[in-house]
């Protein structure tokens, strides 16, 4: 399967369980991997045969900035749902969201999840 990557996409969101985290927006960073067949787009040079990743970036930032999840896991799950709903061409996705500065001793805390379309 072919892949499209969106890396280091920054947004600011209300995220966290501590009272002080609920009072201000924090920087988060998305890394997204889309599973998609790109054969036709590669052959035809046609945007209609792929995913408009510029539009998808805007939707992910909008999701984060308008949300108030407590958990990164919940935001990642909502992001994965948004991605799969964006186009039937997307067979699956991997979403990683990092919260720089969330760790007292490390560089960041991150969660990653994978979702795919169910083939019922």
JSON list of N, CA and C in Angstrom, two decimals, residues 3 10 16 24 49 61 70 74 78 86 90 94 98-100 106 113:
[
{"chain": "A", "resi": 3, "resn": "UNK", "atom": "N", "xyz": [1.63, 5.40, 0.63]},
{"chain": "A", "resi": 3, "resn": "UNK", "atom": "CA", "xyz": [1.43, 6.21, 1.83]},
{"chain": "A", "resi": 3, "resn": "UNK", "atom": "C", "xyz": [1.62, 7.69, 1.53]},
{"chain": "A", "resi": 10, "resn": "UNK", "atom": "N", "xyz": [1.59, 21.38, 13.56]},
{"chain": "A", "resi": 10, "resn": "UNK", "atom": "CA", "xyz": [1.38, 21.95, 14.89]},
{"chain": "A", "resi": 10, "resn": "UNK", "atom": "C", "xyz": [-0.01, 22.57, 15.01]},
{"chain": "A", "resi": 16, "resn": "UNK", "atom": "N", "xyz": [-5.54, 17.75, 28.35]},
{"chain": "A", "resi": 16, "resn": "UNK", "atom": "CA", "xyz": [-4.91, 17.37, 29.60]},
{"chain": "A", "resi": 16, "resn": "UNK", "atom": "C", "xyz": [-5.94, 17.20, 30.71]},
{"chain": "A", "resi": 24, "resn": "UNK", "atom": "N", "xyz": [-5.48, 26.75, 29.56]},
{"chain": "A", "resi": 24, "resn": "UNK", "atom": "CA", "xyz": [-4.75, 27.37, 28.45]},
{"chain": "A", "resi": 24, "resn": "UNK", "atom": "C", "xyz": [-4.53, 26.34, 27.34]},
{"chain": "A", "resi": 49, "resn": "UNK", "atom": "N", "xyz": [-7.46, 11.81, -7.92]},
{"chain": "A", "resi": 49, "resn": "UNK", "atom": "CA", "xyz": [-7.10, 10.41, -7.70]},
{"chain": "A", "resi": 49, "resn": "UNK", "atom": "C", "xyz": [-6.34, 10.21, -6.40]},
{"chain": "A", "resi": 61, "resn": "UNK", "atom": "N", "xyz": [-6.12, 20.63, 12.17]},
{"chain": "A", "resi": 61, "resn": "UNK", "atom": "CA", "xyz": [-5.85, 21.78, 13.04]},
{"chain": "A", "resi": 61, "resn": "UNK", "atom": "C", "xyz": [-7.15, 22.30, 13.62]},
{"chain": "A", "resi": 70, "resn": "UNK", "atom": "N", "xyz": [-9.61, 15.57, 27.29]},
{"chain": "A", "resi": 70, "resn": "UNK", "atom": "CA", "xyz": [-8.70, 15.37, 28.42]},
{"chain": "A", "resi": 70, "resn": "UNK", "atom": "C", "xyz": [-7.49, 14.55, 27.98]},
{"chain": "A", "resi": 74, "resn": "UNK", "atom": "N", "xyz": [-7.95, 10.32, 23.11]},
{"chain": "A", "resi": 74, "resn": "UNK", "atom": "CA", "xyz": [-9.27, 10.68, 22.58]},
{"chain": "A", "resi": 74, "resn": "UNK", "atom": "C", "xyz": [-9.13, 11.60, 21.37]},
{"chain": "A", "resi": 78, "resn": "UNK", "atom": "N", "xyz": [-10.35, 10.80, 17.51]},
{"chain": "A", "resi": 78, "resn": "UNK", "atom": "CA", "xyz": [-11.19, 11.70, 16.73]},
{"chain": "A", "resi": 78, "resn": "UNK", "atom": "C", "xyz": [-10.49, 12.09, 15.42]},
{"chain": "A", "resi": 86, "resn": "UNK", "atom": "N", "xyz": [-12.66, 11.58, 5.53]},
{"chain": "A", "resi": 86, "resn": "UNK", "atom": "CA", "xyz": [-12.26, 12.57, 4.53]},
{"chain": "A", "resi": 86, "resn": "UNK", "atom": "C", "xyz": [-12.33, 12.04, 3.10]},
{"chain": "A", "resi": 90, "resn": "UNK", "atom": "N", "xyz": [-8.91, 6.52, 1.33]},
{"chain": "A", "resi": 90, "resn": "UNK", "atom": "CA", "xyz": [-8.00, 6.25, 2.44]},
{"chain": "A", "resi": 90, "resn": "UNK", "atom": "C", "xyz": [-8.37, 4.91, 3.06]},
{"chain": "A", "resi": 94, "resn": "UNK", "atom": "N", "xyz": [-2.41, 6.08, 10.40]},
{"chain": "A", "resi": 94, "resn": "UNK", "atom": "CA", "xyz": [-1.69, 6.05, 11.66]},
{"chain": "A", "resi": 94, "resn": "UNK", "atom": "C", "xyz": [-1.60, 7.50, 12.12]},
{"chain": "A", "resi": 98, "resn": "UNK", "atom": "N", "xyz": [1.94, 14.33, 19.61]},
{"chain": "A", "resi": 98, "resn": "UNK", "atom": "CA", "xyz": [2.91, 14.60, 20.67]},
{"chain": "A", "resi": 98, "resn": "UNK", "atom": "C", "xyz": [2.53, 15.88, 21.40]},
{"chain": "A", "resi": 99, "resn": "UNK", "atom": "N", "xyz": [2.84, 15.89, 22.67]},
{"chain": "A", "resi": 99, "resn": "UNK", "atom": "CA", "xyz": [2.60, 17.05, 23.51]},
{"chain": "A", "resi": 99, "resn": "UNK", "atom": "C", "xyz": [3.96, 17.46, 24.09]},
{"chain": "A", "resi": 100, "resn": "UNK", "atom": "N", "xyz": [4.67, 18.33, 23.37]},
{"chain": "A", "resi": 100, "resn": "UNK", "atom": "CA", "xyz": [5.99, 18.76, 23.85]},
{"chain": "A", "resi": 100, "resn": "UNK", "atom": "C", "xyz": [5.87, 19.42, 25.23]},
{"chain": "A", "resi": 106, "resn": "UNK", "atom": "N", "xyz": [11.43, 14.11, 30.05]},
{"chain": "A", "resi": 106, "resn": "UNK", "atom": "CA", "xyz": [11.68, 13.80, 28.64]},
{"chain": "A", "resi": 106, "resn": "UNK", "atom": "C", "xyz": [11.31, 14.98, 27.76]},
{"chain": "A", "resi": 113, "resn": "UNK", "atom": "N", "xyz": [-1.91, 5.76, 17.29]},
{"chain": "A", "resi": 113, "resn": "UNK", "atom": "CA", "xyz": [-2.89, 4.71, 17.05]},
{"chain": "A", "resi": 113, "resn": "UNK", "atom": "C", "xyz": [-3.04, 4.49, 15.55]}
]
